[in-house]
């Protein structure tokens, strides 16, 4: 391609709503243009990148044995009524009527359509297992479309759906898809992690998300330094620590006037907040109150609390008035010693000794509190948010927090859809059996933005080779004035084209500085500069997009040199 024909529509301007660097660079480089909220046109440059990602995904899915099909973007309401999601999916589902007054939606996902297809095509266990996939546009009327194609309303997804006679077969395909996803993200040269998206149960891998690691990511992830463990922060389990040490202090009641918070008490008594046990009062399932005790520097995980059998869901904290009425003490002075309601201790407290807690007497705390001697400890529970430095939930290493962008999701659906939509096959014994299903999504268009988040500098995008819109820039100096330069440039262009290299020749009559800026902004990984001065020494200038300096190479070896870099 030549830039005289293939426009580099770069611009210095970007809209105010472009908060993250990938959005800014996709606009500045001319990859996408906004139509309206959450809807973008993929310009020729952007589409080249999107297609690269699409092809890698397609190749690896084919290699993994999945079969490509293509299902309609518009879906009839009846299918969604059958699955029960017509009313449940919420406002993300964009619905409309046709001329016959029949209801439809734009497909946000395709479980219903694929299950309808499968129940017609699949009759016998002999046809299983099978995995159908498509690469298709989806529409979700996102409440807050933002970050360009990162969270758009229309986006390109690879969605696959597998069908099985039993859960063992599903488990096997789930693992197969896991491996295919790793192959895809490896080939795209992304730094990523597979993250447990389930309720955090160790070894529970019924659902995993693949996240590209980037500071701008919307999701918080906890990872271990001692294993491949990774999970959504809200879902990561915490461990019970070592057993508490023997008491070294006497149990005493001390005045803590006007102390309302853990920080106030820590300051007054000159101890770290971790030495204090805080007590939160919540509503239980039976209408009574319950106390939750946590280490002073820890925070309650509301999802874990809510899932706890004795605690009311949704979680409701007792008001100050309720606490004073039922316990006769103000919230700042509550503690677990002789508290007349059930107390749930967090796992971390199992390691606490000589701690401080409210004395259930306004303006007083106990110090030197120890289990067994001063209060009983029957059991501890996982009730708090994991913290950086904690032991990894799988017991190997310690954890730290990072941010991620969800680019893929694999999920074992079981027979949720097949049962609701009556998709069954005959099994070996001639009985009708609902099929087990798995579903596997990849955000193809989101991957493009994620790659930029991960790899850019102040000049622009730095594409991994696998995604670059062009592999090589040929930038001649004085192409329109120097015959010598033009002749060699045209020859090199023809040679690279013949070798199948995706080369972009800069043949616009523009200043060299502007040409360099454009090609760097667009992120083309390799560049060859042809100038008269160099040619007099029989030299060309090569520079990789990530290189700090240029390399001078002889004209004769230029093609081979570049081919080596492209490998
Ligand atoms: P999110 O939590 O980011 O909203 P999701 O869990 O709803 O995503 P899935 O239903 O698992 O998404 O869809 C599969 C993949 O499609 C996601 O992993 C993500 O990469 C991509 N995706 C989902 N919503 C969008 C969107 N609005 N814009 C771009 N890509 C999206
Ligand atoms: Mg998801």
Coordinates of C-alpha atoms in Angstrom, one line a residue, residues 23-567:
X23 CA -9.3 5.7 23.0
X24 CA -7.2 8.8 22.4
X25 CA -4.7 6.9 20.2
X26 CA -7.3 5.1 18.2
X27 CA -8.9 8.5 17.3
X28 CA -5.5 10.3 16.7
X29 CA -4.2 7.5 14.5
X30 CA -7.5 7.5 12.5
X31 CA -8.5 3.9 13.3
X32 CA -12.0 4.6 14.4
X33 CA -14.5 7.5 14.1
X34 CA -17.5 8.0 16.4
X35 CA -20.9 7.8 14.9
X36 CA -22.8 8.4 18.1
X37 CA -22.6 7.2 21.7
X38 CA -21.0 3.7 21.8
X39 CA -21.1 3.3 18.0
X40 CA -17.9 3.6 15.9
X41 CA -16.9 3.3 12.3
X42 CA -13.8 1.2 11.8
X43 CA -11.8 3.1 9.3
X44 CA -9.6 1.2 6.8
X45 CA -6.6 1.4 9.1
X46 CA -8.5 0.2 12.2
X47 CA -10.3 -2.6 10.3
X48 CA -6.9 -4.0 9.2
X49 CA -6.0 -4.5 12.9
X50 CA -9.5 -5.8 13.9
X51 CA -9.2 -8.4 11.0
X52 CA -5.8 -9.5 12.3
X53 CA -7.2 -10.2 15.7
X54 CA -10.3 -11.9 14.2
X55 CA -8.1 -14.2 12.1
X56 CA -5.9 -15.3 15.0
X57 CA -9.1 -16.1 16.9
X58 CA -10.6 -18.0 14.0
X59 CA -7.4 -20.0 13.3
X60 CA -7.1 -21.1 16.9
X61 CA -10.8 -21.9 17.3
X62 CA -10.6 -24.0 14.1
X63 CA -7.4 -25.7 15.4
X64 CA -9.3 -26.5 18.6
X65 CA -11.9 -28.3 16.6
X66 CA -14.8 -25.7 16.9
X67 CA -17.0 -25.3 13.9
X68 CA -17.7 -21.8 12.5
X69 CA -21.3 -20.7 11.7
X70 CA -23.1 -17.4 11.5
X71 CA -26.3 -16.6 13.3
X72 CA -28.6 -13.6 12.8
X73 CA -27.9 -10.3 14.6
X74 CA -31.6 -9.8 15.0
X75 CA -33.4 -12.3 17.2
X76 CA -37.1 -13.0 17.8
X77 CA -38.6 -12.4 21.2
X78 CA -40.1 -15.9 21.4
X79 CA -36.8 -17.5 22.0
X80 CA -36.0 -15.1 24.8
X81 CA -39.4 -15.7 26.3
X82 CA -38.7 -19.4 26.2
X83 CA -35.4 -19.1 28.1
X84 CA -37.0 -16.6 30.5
X85 CA -34.5 -13.9 29.7
X86 CA -36.8 -11.5 27.8
X87 CA -37.9 -9.9 31.0
X88 CA -34.7 -10.6 33.0
X89 CA -32.0 -9.3 30.7
X90 CA -32.8 -5.7 31.5
X91 CA -32.2 -2.5 29.6
X92 CA -29.1 -3.8 27.9
X93 CA -31.5 -5.6 25.6
X94 CA -32.5 -3.3 22.7
X95 CA -35.9 -4.4 21.6
X96 CA -38.2 -3.3 18.8
X97 CA -41.2 -4.4 16.7
X98 CA -41.4 -5.3 13.0
X99 CA -44.2 -4.2 10.6
X100 CA -46.3 -7.2 11.8
X101 CA -46.0 -5.9 15.4
X102 CA -43.8 -8.8 16.4
X103 CA -41.1 -8.3 19.1
X104 CA -37.4 -8.6 18.3
X105 CA -34.1 -7.7 19.9
X106 CA -30.6 -7.0 18.7
X107 CA -28.5 -9.9 19.8
X108 CA -26.4 -9.1 22.9
X109 CA -25.3 -12.8 23.0
X110 CA -26.5 -15.9 21.3
X111 CA -27.4 -18.7 23.8
X112 CA -31.0 -18.7 22.8
X113 CA -30.4 -18.8 19.0
X114 CA -27.7 -21.5 19.2
X115 CA -29.8 -23.6 21.5
X116 CA -32.7 -23.4 19.0
X117 CA -30.3 -24.4 16.2
X118 CA -28.9 -27.2 18.3
X119 CA -32.3 -28.7 19.2
X120 CA -33.1 -28.9 15.6
X121 CA -29.8 -30.3 14.3
X122 CA -28.7 -32.6 17.2
X123 CA -30.8 -35.7 17.9
X124 CA -28.3 -38.3 19.1
X125 CA -25.4 -38.6 21.5
X126 CA -23.5 -39.7 18.5
X127 CA -23.4 -36.1 17.2
X128 CA -21.8 -34.9 20.4
X129 CA -19.6 -33.3 21.6
X130 CA -19.7 -30.4 19.2
X131 CA -18.7 -26.8 19.5
X132 CA -20.2 -24.1 17.3
X133 CA -18.7 -20.6 17.1
X134 CA -19.2 -17.3 15.3
X135 CA -17.5 -14.0 15.0
X136 CA -20.4 -11.6 15.0
X137 CA -21.4 -8.1 16.1
X138 CA -23.3 -7.8 19.3
X139 CA -25.4 -5.0 20.6
X140 CA -25.8 -4.1 24.3
X141 CA -27.4 -0.9 25.3
X142 CA -24.7 -0.3 27.9
X143 CA -25.7 2.2 30.7
X144 CA -22.4 4.0 30.3
X145 CA -20.6 3.3 27.0
X146 CA -17.1 4.7 27.4
X147 CA -13.4 4.3 26.5
X148 CA -14.2 4.0 22.8
X149 CA -14.4 0.4 21.6
X150 CA -13.4 -0.8 25.0
X151 CA -17.0 -0.5 26.2
X152 CA -19.1 0.3 23.2
X153 CA -22.7 -0.6 22.5
X154 CA -21.9 -2.4 19.3
X155 CA -18.9 -4.7 19.5
X156 CA -17.4 -7.7 17.8
X157 CA -17.4 -10.9 19.8
X158 CA -16.3 -14.4 19.1
X159 CA -18.9 -16.5 20.9
X160 CA -18.7 -20.3 21.0
X161 CA -21.2 -22.8 22.4
X162 CA -20.5 -26.4 23.1
X163 CA -23.0 -29.3 23.5
X164 CA -22.3 -32.5 25.4
X165 CA -24.0 -35.7 26.6
X166 CA -22.6 -35.3 30.1
X167 CA -20.6 -33.0 32.4
X168 CA -17.4 -34.9 32.0
X169 CA -17.4 -34.2 28.3
X170 CA -18.2 -30.5 29.0
X171 CA -15.3 -30.4 31.5
X172 CA -13.0 -31.7 28.8
X173 CA -14.1 -29.1 26.2
X174 CA -13.9 -26.4 28.8
X175 CA -10.2 -27.3 29.3
X176 CA -9.7 -27.4 25.5
X177 CA -11.1 -23.9 25.2
X178 CA -9.0 -22.7 28.1
X179 CA -5.9 -23.9 26.1
X180 CA -7.2 -22.4 22.9
X181 CA -7.6 -19.0 24.7
X182 CA -4.1 -19.2 26.0
X183 CA -2.9 -19.9 22.5
X184 CA -4.8 -16.9 21.2
X185 CA -3.6 -14.4 23.7
X186 CA 0.0 -15.8 23.5
X187 CA -0.1 -15.3 19.7
X188 CA -1.4 -11.7 20.1
X189 CA 1.5 -11.1 22.5
X190 CA -0.7 -9.8 25.3
X191 CA 0.2 -9.9 28.9
X192 CA -2.8 -11.7 30.4
X193 CA -4.1 -13.8 33.3
X194 CA -6.9 -16.3 33.6
X195 CA -8.9 -15.2 36.6
X196 CA -11.4 -17.2 38.7
X197 CA -14.7 -15.6 38.2
X198 CA -16.6 -18.0 40.3
X199 CA -17.5 -17.8 43.9
X200 CA -13.8 -18.1 44.6
X201 CA -13.8 -21.8 45.5
X202 CA -10.3 -23.1 45.0
X203 CA -10.1 -25.5 42.1
X204 CA -13.6 -24.4 41.2
X205 CA -13.1 -23.5 37.5
X206 CA -16.7 -23.5 36.2
X207 CA -16.1 -19.9 35.1
X208 CA -12.9 -18.1 34.3
X209 CA -12.3 -14.7 32.8
X210 CA -9.2 -13.8 30.8
X211 CA -7.9 -10.3 31.6
X212 CA -5.3 -8.2 29.8
X213 CA -3.2 -6.5 32.5
X214 CA -3.4 -2.7 32.3
X215 CA -3.6 0.1 34.9
X216 CA -6.6 1.5 33.2
X217 CA -8.5 -1.8 33.5
X218 CA -12.0 -1.6 35.0
X219 CA -11.6 -4.8 37.0
X220 CA -9.5 -5.3 40.2
X221 CA -7.7 -8.7 40.3
X222 CA -5.6 -10.4 42.9
X223 CA -2.6 -12.4 41.8
X224 CA -0.1 -14.5 43.6
X225 CA 3.6 -14.2 43.4
X226 CA 4.0 -17.9 44.1
X227 CA 1.6 -19.5 41.6
X228 CA -0.7 -18.8 38.7
X229 CA -3.6 -18.0 41.1
X230 CA -5.7 -15.1 40.0
X231 CA -9.2 -14.1 41.0
X232 CA -11.5 -11.1 41.1
X233 CA -10.8 -9.3 44.3
X234 CA -14.3 -9.5 45.6
X235 CA -14.2 -13.2 45.2
X236 CA -10.8 -14.2 46.6
X237 CA -10.9 -16.3 49.7
X238 CA -8.8 -15.5 52.7
X239 CA -7.1 -18.0 55.0
X240 CA -7.2 -18.7 58.7
X241 CA -3.8 -17.8 59.9
X242 CA -1.6 -19.3 62.6
X243 CA -3.2 -19.9 66.0
X244 CA -3.2 -17.0 68.5
X245 CA -0.2 -16.7 70.8
X246 CA -0.4 -17.1 74.6
X247 CA -1.4 -13.9 76.5
X248 CA 1.3 -11.6 77.7
X249 CA -0.8 -8.7 78.9
X250 CA -3.4 -8.4 81.7
X251 CA -7.1 -7.9 80.7
X252 CA -8.0 -4.4 81.6
X253 CA -10.7 -1.8 80.9
X254 CA -9.4 1.6 79.9
X255 CA -11.1 4.9 79.1
X256 CA -11.3 6.0 75.5
X257 CA -13.3 9.2 75.7
X258 CA -15.0 10.3 72.5
X259 CA -13.4 7.6 70.4
X260 CA -15.8 6.7 67.6
X261 CA -13.6 4.9 65.2
X262 CA -10.8 2.3 65.1
X263 CA -8.5 5.2 64.1
X264 CA -9.5 7.2 67.2
X265 CA -8.9 4.3 69.5
X266 CA -5.5 3.5 67.9
X267 CA -4.4 7.1 68.3
X268 CA -5.5 7.4 71.9
X269 CA -3.9 4.2 72.9
X270 CA -0.9 4.6 70.6
X271 CA -1.2 1.2 68.9
X272 CA -1.5 0.1 65.2
X273 CA -5.1 -0.4 64.0
X274 CA -4.3 -4.1 63.4
X275 CA -4.1 -4.5 67.2
X276 CA -7.8 -3.5 67.5
X277 CA -10.8 -5.7 66.9
X278 CA -13.7 -3.9 65.4
X279 CA -17.3 -5.0 65.7
X280 CA -19.9 -4.4 63.1
X281 CA -23.6 -5.0 63.8
X282 CA -25.8 -6.4 61.0
X283 CA -29.3 -7.9 60.7
X284 CA -29.6 -11.7 60.8
X285 CA -32.1 -13.9 58.9
X286 CA -34.2 -14.3 62.0
X287 CA -34.8 -10.6 62.6
X288 CA -32.2 -10.5 65.3
X289 CA -28.9 -8.7 65.3
X290 CA -25.5 -10.3 64.7
X291 CA -22.0 -9.1 65.4
X292 CA -19.1 -9.4 62.9
X293 CA -15.6 -9.0 64.3
X294 CA -12.7 -8.0 62.0
X295 CA -9.2 -6.9 62.6
X296 CA -9.2 -3.1 62.8
X297 CA -7.2 -2.7 59.6
X298 CA -9.4 -5.1 57.6
X299 CA -12.6 -4.4 55.7
X300 CA -15.8 -6.4 55.5
X301 CA -16.5 -8.2 52.2
X302 CA -20.2 -7.5 51.8
X303 CA -20.7 -10.3 49.2
X304 CA -19.2 -12.9 51.5
X305 CA -21.2 -11.6 54.5
X306 CA -24.4 -11.6 52.4
X307 CA -23.8 -15.2 51.3
X308 CA -23.3 -16.2 55.0
X309 CA -26.3 -18.4 56.0
X310 CA -27.2 -16.5 59.2
X311 CA -26.8 -13.0 57.8
X312 CA -29.8 -11.3 56.1
X313 CA -29.5 -10.8 52.3
X314 CA -29.3 -8.0 51.1
X315 CA -26.9 -7.0 53.8
X316 CA -28.3 -4.5 56.2
X317 CA -26.2 -2.7 58.9
X318 CA -28.0 -1.9 62.1
X319 CA -28.6 1.8 62.6
X320 CA -27.1 3.6 65.6
X321 CA -30.6 3.8 67.1
X322 CA -31.1 0.0 66.7
X323 CA -27.8 -0.7 68.3
X324 CA -28.4 1.5 71.3
X325 CA -31.9 0.1 71.7
X326 CA -30.9 -3.6 71.5
X327 CA -27.4 -3.5 73.1
X328 CA -27.5 -0.4 75.3
X329 CA -24.2 0.9 74.1
X330 CA -23.2 3.3 71.3
X331 CA -21.5 1.8 68.2
X332 CA -18.0 3.1 69.0
X333 CA -17.7 1.1 72.2
X334 CA -19.0 -2.4 71.1
X335 CA -16.9 -5.5 71.5
X336 CA -17.3 -9.3 71.5
X337 CA -16.6 -9.8 75.2
X338 CA -20.0 -10.8 76.9
X339 CA -22.0 -9.4 73.9
X340 CA -25.5 -10.7 74.2
X341 CA -25.9 -11.5 70.5
X342 CA -24.1 -14.1 68.2
X343 CA -20.6 -13.1 67.2
X344 CA -18.9 -14.1 63.9
X345 CA -15.2 -13.9 64.0
X346 CA -13.2 -13.4 60.8
X347 CA -10.4 -15.8 60.1
X348 CA -7.7 -13.2 60.7
X349 CA -8.6 -12.9 64.3
X350 CA -7.5 -16.5 64.9
X351 CA -4.0 -15.0 65.0
X352 CA -4.8 -12.2 67.4
X353 CA -3.7 -12.0 71.0
X354 CA -3.4 -9.2 73.5
X355 CA -5.9 -7.2 71.3
X356 CA -8.1 -4.3 72.0
X357 CA -11.9 -4.1 71.6
X358 CA -14.9 -2.1 72.8
X359 CA -16.0 -2.8 76.4
X360 CA -19.7 -2.5 75.7
X361 CA -19.7 0.5 78.0
X362 CA -19.8 4.0 76.4
X363 CA -16.3 5.5 76.3
X364 CA -14.4 2.4 77.4
X365 CA -12.3 -0.3 75.7
X366 CA -10.7 -3.5 76.9
X367 CA -7.0 -4.0 76.3
X368 CA -5.0 -7.2 76.6
X369 CA -7.9 -9.3 75.4
X370 CA -7.1 -12.9 74.7
X371 CA -9.2 -15.9 73.4
X372 CA -9.9 -18.7 75.8
X373 CA -8.9 -16.6 78.9
X374 CA -11.2 -13.6 78.3
X375 CA -13.7 -14.9 75.7
X376 CA -14.4 -18.1 73.9
X377 CA -13.5 -18.7 70.2
X378 CA -15.4 -21.6 68.6
X379 CA -14.9 -21.0 64.9
X380 CA -13.7 -18.3 62.5
X381 CA -15.0 -17.4 59.0
X382 CA -14.0 -15.9 55.7
X383 CA -15.7 -12.5 55.9
X384 CA -13.2 -9.9 54.8
X385 CA -11.7 -8.5 51.7
X386 CA -8.3 -9.9 50.8
X387 CA -5.4 -7.4 51.3
X388 CA -2.1 -7.1 49.5
X389 CA 0.5 -9.2 51.2
X390 CA -1.9 -11.8 52.4
X391 CA -1.2 -15.5 51.9
X392 CA -2.5 -16.5 48.5
X393 CA -5.8 -18.4 48.6
X394 CA -4.1 -21.4 47.1
X395 CA -1.5 -21.3 49.9
X396 CA 1.4 -20.6 47.6
X397 CA 3.1 -17.2 47.9
X398 CA 1.5 -13.9 48.8
X399 CA -0.9 -11.7 46.8
X400 CA -0.8 -8.3 45.2
X401 CA -3.4 -6.3 43.4
X402 CA -3.4 -5.4 39.7
X403 CA -5.9 -4.1 37.3
X404 CA -7.3 -5.9 34.3
X405 CA -9.5 -5.6 31.2
X406 CA -11.8 -8.6 30.6
X407 CA -11.2 -9.8 27.1
X408 CA -12.6 -13.3 27.4
X409 CA -14.8 -15.5 29.5
X410 CA -15.3 -19.2 29.5
X411 CA -18.3 -20.7 31.3
X412 CA -19.9 -24.0 32.0
X413 CA -23.6 -23.4 31.6
X414 CA -24.8 -27.0 32.4
X415 CA -28.3 -27.6 31.2
X416 CA -29.8 -24.2 32.1
X417 CA -30.7 -23.4 28.5
X418 CA -31.2 -26.9 27.1
X419 CA -33.7 -27.5 29.8
X420 CA -35.6 -24.2 29.5
X421 CA -35.7 -24.6 25.7
X422 CA -36.1 -28.4 25.6
X423 CA -32.9 -29.2 23.7
X424 CA -32.4 -32.9 24.2
X425 CA -30.8 -35.9 22.4
X426 CA -31.1 -39.6 22.9
X427 CA -28.4 -41.1 25.0
X428 CA -26.8 -44.5 24.7
X429 CA -29.8 -46.1 26.4
X430 CA -32.3 -44.5 24.1
X431 CA -33.5 -42.0 26.6
X432 CA -34.0 -38.3 25.9
X433 CA -31.4 -36.3 27.8
X434 CA -30.9 -32.5 28.1
X435 CA -27.6 -31.5 26.6
X436 CA -24.8 -30.0 28.8
X437 CA -23.6 -26.7 27.4
X438 CA -20.5 -24.5 27.7
X439 CA -20.1 -21.0 26.4
X440 CA -16.9 -19.2 25.5
X441 CA -16.7 -15.5 24.6
X442 CA -13.9 -13.2 23.4
X443 CA -14.2 -9.5 23.0
X444 CA -12.5 -9.2 19.6
X445 CA -12.9 -5.4 19.2
X446 CA -12.0 -4.8 22.9
X447 CA -8.7 -6.7 22.4
X448 CA -7.6 -4.0 19.9
X449 CA -8.0 -1.3 22.6
X450 CA -6.5 -3.5 25.3
X451 CA -3.4 -4.1 23.2
X452 CA -2.9 -0.3 22.9
X453 CA -3.4 0.2 26.6
X454 CA -0.6 -2.3 27.2
X455 CA 1.8 -1.1 24.5
X456 CA 2.3 2.5 23.6
X457 CA 4.6 5.5 24.2
X458 CA 4.4 9.2 23.9
X459 CA 4.7 9.0 20.2
X460 CA 1.8 6.6 19.8
X461 CA 0.8 3.0 19.4
X462 CA 3.4 0.1 19.5
X463 CA 1.7 -2.9 17.9
X464 CA 2.7 -6.4 18.6
X465 CA 3.7 -7.8 15.2
X466 CA 0.6 -10.1 15.1
X467 CA -1.8 -7.1 15.2
X468 CA 0.0 -4.4 13.3
X469 CA -2.0 -2.9 10.4
X470 CA 1.3 -3.0 8.3
X471 CA 4.5 -4.7 9.2
X472 CA 6.9 -2.3 7.6
X473 CA 7.1 1.4 6.7
X474 CA 9.2 2.5 3.8
X475 CA 10.0 6.2 4.2
X476 CA 11.9 7.8 1.3
X477 CA 13.4 11.3 1.7
X478 CA 12.7 13.4 -1.4
X479 CA 10.9 10.7 -3.2
X480 CA 9.5 13.2 -5.6
X481 CA 12.8 15.0 -6.3
X482 CA 15.5 12.4 -6.2
X483 CA 15.5 9.8 -9.0
X484 CA 18.1 7.7 -7.1
X485 CA 15.8 7.5 -4.0
X486 CA 12.7 6.9 -6.0
X487 CA 14.3 4.1 -8.0
X488 CA 15.6 2.2 -5.0
X489 CA 12.4 2.8 -3.0
X490 CA 10.2 1.4 -5.8
X491 CA 12.5 -1.6 -6.2
X492 CA 12.4 -2.3 -2.4
X493 CA 8.6 -1.9 -2.4
X494 CA 8.2 -4.4 -5.2
X495 CA 10.6 -6.8 -3.5
X496 CA 8.8 -6.7 -0.1
X497 CA 5.4 -7.0 -1.8
X498 CA 6.6 -10.0 -3.7
X499 CA 7.7 -11.6 -0.4
X500 CA 4.3 -11.1 1.1
X501 CA 5.3 -8.3 3.5
X502 CA 2.6 -5.9 4.4
X503 CA 4.4 -2.7 3.6
X504 CA 3.3 0.9 3.6
X505 CA 5.2 3.2 1.3
X506 CA 5.2 6.9 2.3
X507 CA 4.8 8.5 -1.1
X508 CA 3.0 11.7 -0.1
X509 CA 4.9 14.9 -0.6
X510 CA 5.2 15.8 3.0
X511 CA 8.0 16.8 5.4
X512 CA 10.0 13.9 6.7
X513 CA 9.3 14.9 10.3
X514 CA 5.5 14.6 9.7
X515 CA 6.0 11.3 7.9
X516 CA 7.9 9.8 10.9
X517 CA 5.3 11.1 13.3
X518 CA 2.5 9.6 11.4
X519 CA 4.1 6.2 11.0
X520 CA 5.1 6.1 14.7
X521 CA 1.6 7.2 15.9
X522 CA 0.0 4.4 13.8
X523 CA 2.5 2.0 15.4
X524 CA 4.0 0.2 12.5
X525 CA 6.6 -2.1 14.1
X526 CA 9.5 -1.7 11.5
X527 CA 10.7 1.2 9.4
X528 CA 13.2 1.6 6.6
X529 CA 14.4 5.1 5.6
X530 CA 15.8 5.7 2.2
X531 CA 17.8 8.9 1.8
X532 CA 20.2 10.4 -0.7
X533 CA 22.8 11.1 1.9
X534 CA 22.8 7.5 3.1
X535 CA 22.7 6.1 -0.4
X536 CA 26.0 7.9 -1.2
X537 CA 27.5 5.6 1.5
X538 CA 25.4 2.7 0.2
X539 CA 23.4 2.8 3.4
X540 CA 19.8 2.6 4.6
X541 CA 18.5 3.4 8.1
X542 CA 16.4 0.7 9.9
X543 CA 14.5 1.3 13.1
X544 CA 12.2 -0.9 15.1
X545 CA 9.3 0.9 16.7
X546 CA 10.6 0.1 20.2
X547 CA 14.3 0.8 19.4
X548 CA 16.0 3.9 20.8
X549 CA 18.4 4.2 17.9
X550 CA 18.5 3.5 14.2
X551 CA 20.7 0.8 12.7
X552 CA 22.5 1.5 9.5
X553 CA 22.5 -1.4 7.0
X554 CA 24.0 -1.8 3.6
X555 CA 21.6 -1.5 0.6
X556 CA 22.4 -5.0 -0.6
X557 CA 21.6 -6.7 2.7
X558 CA 18.5 -4.5 3.4
X559 CA 15.8 -7.0 2.3
X560 CA 17.3 -9.9 4.2
X561 CA 17.9 -7.8 7.3
X562 CA 14.3 -6.7 7.4
X563 CA 13.0 -10.2 6.7
X564 CA 15.0 -11.4 9.7
X565 CA 13.4 -8.7 11.9
X566 CA 10.0 -9.7 10.8
X567 CA 10.4 -13.3 11.9

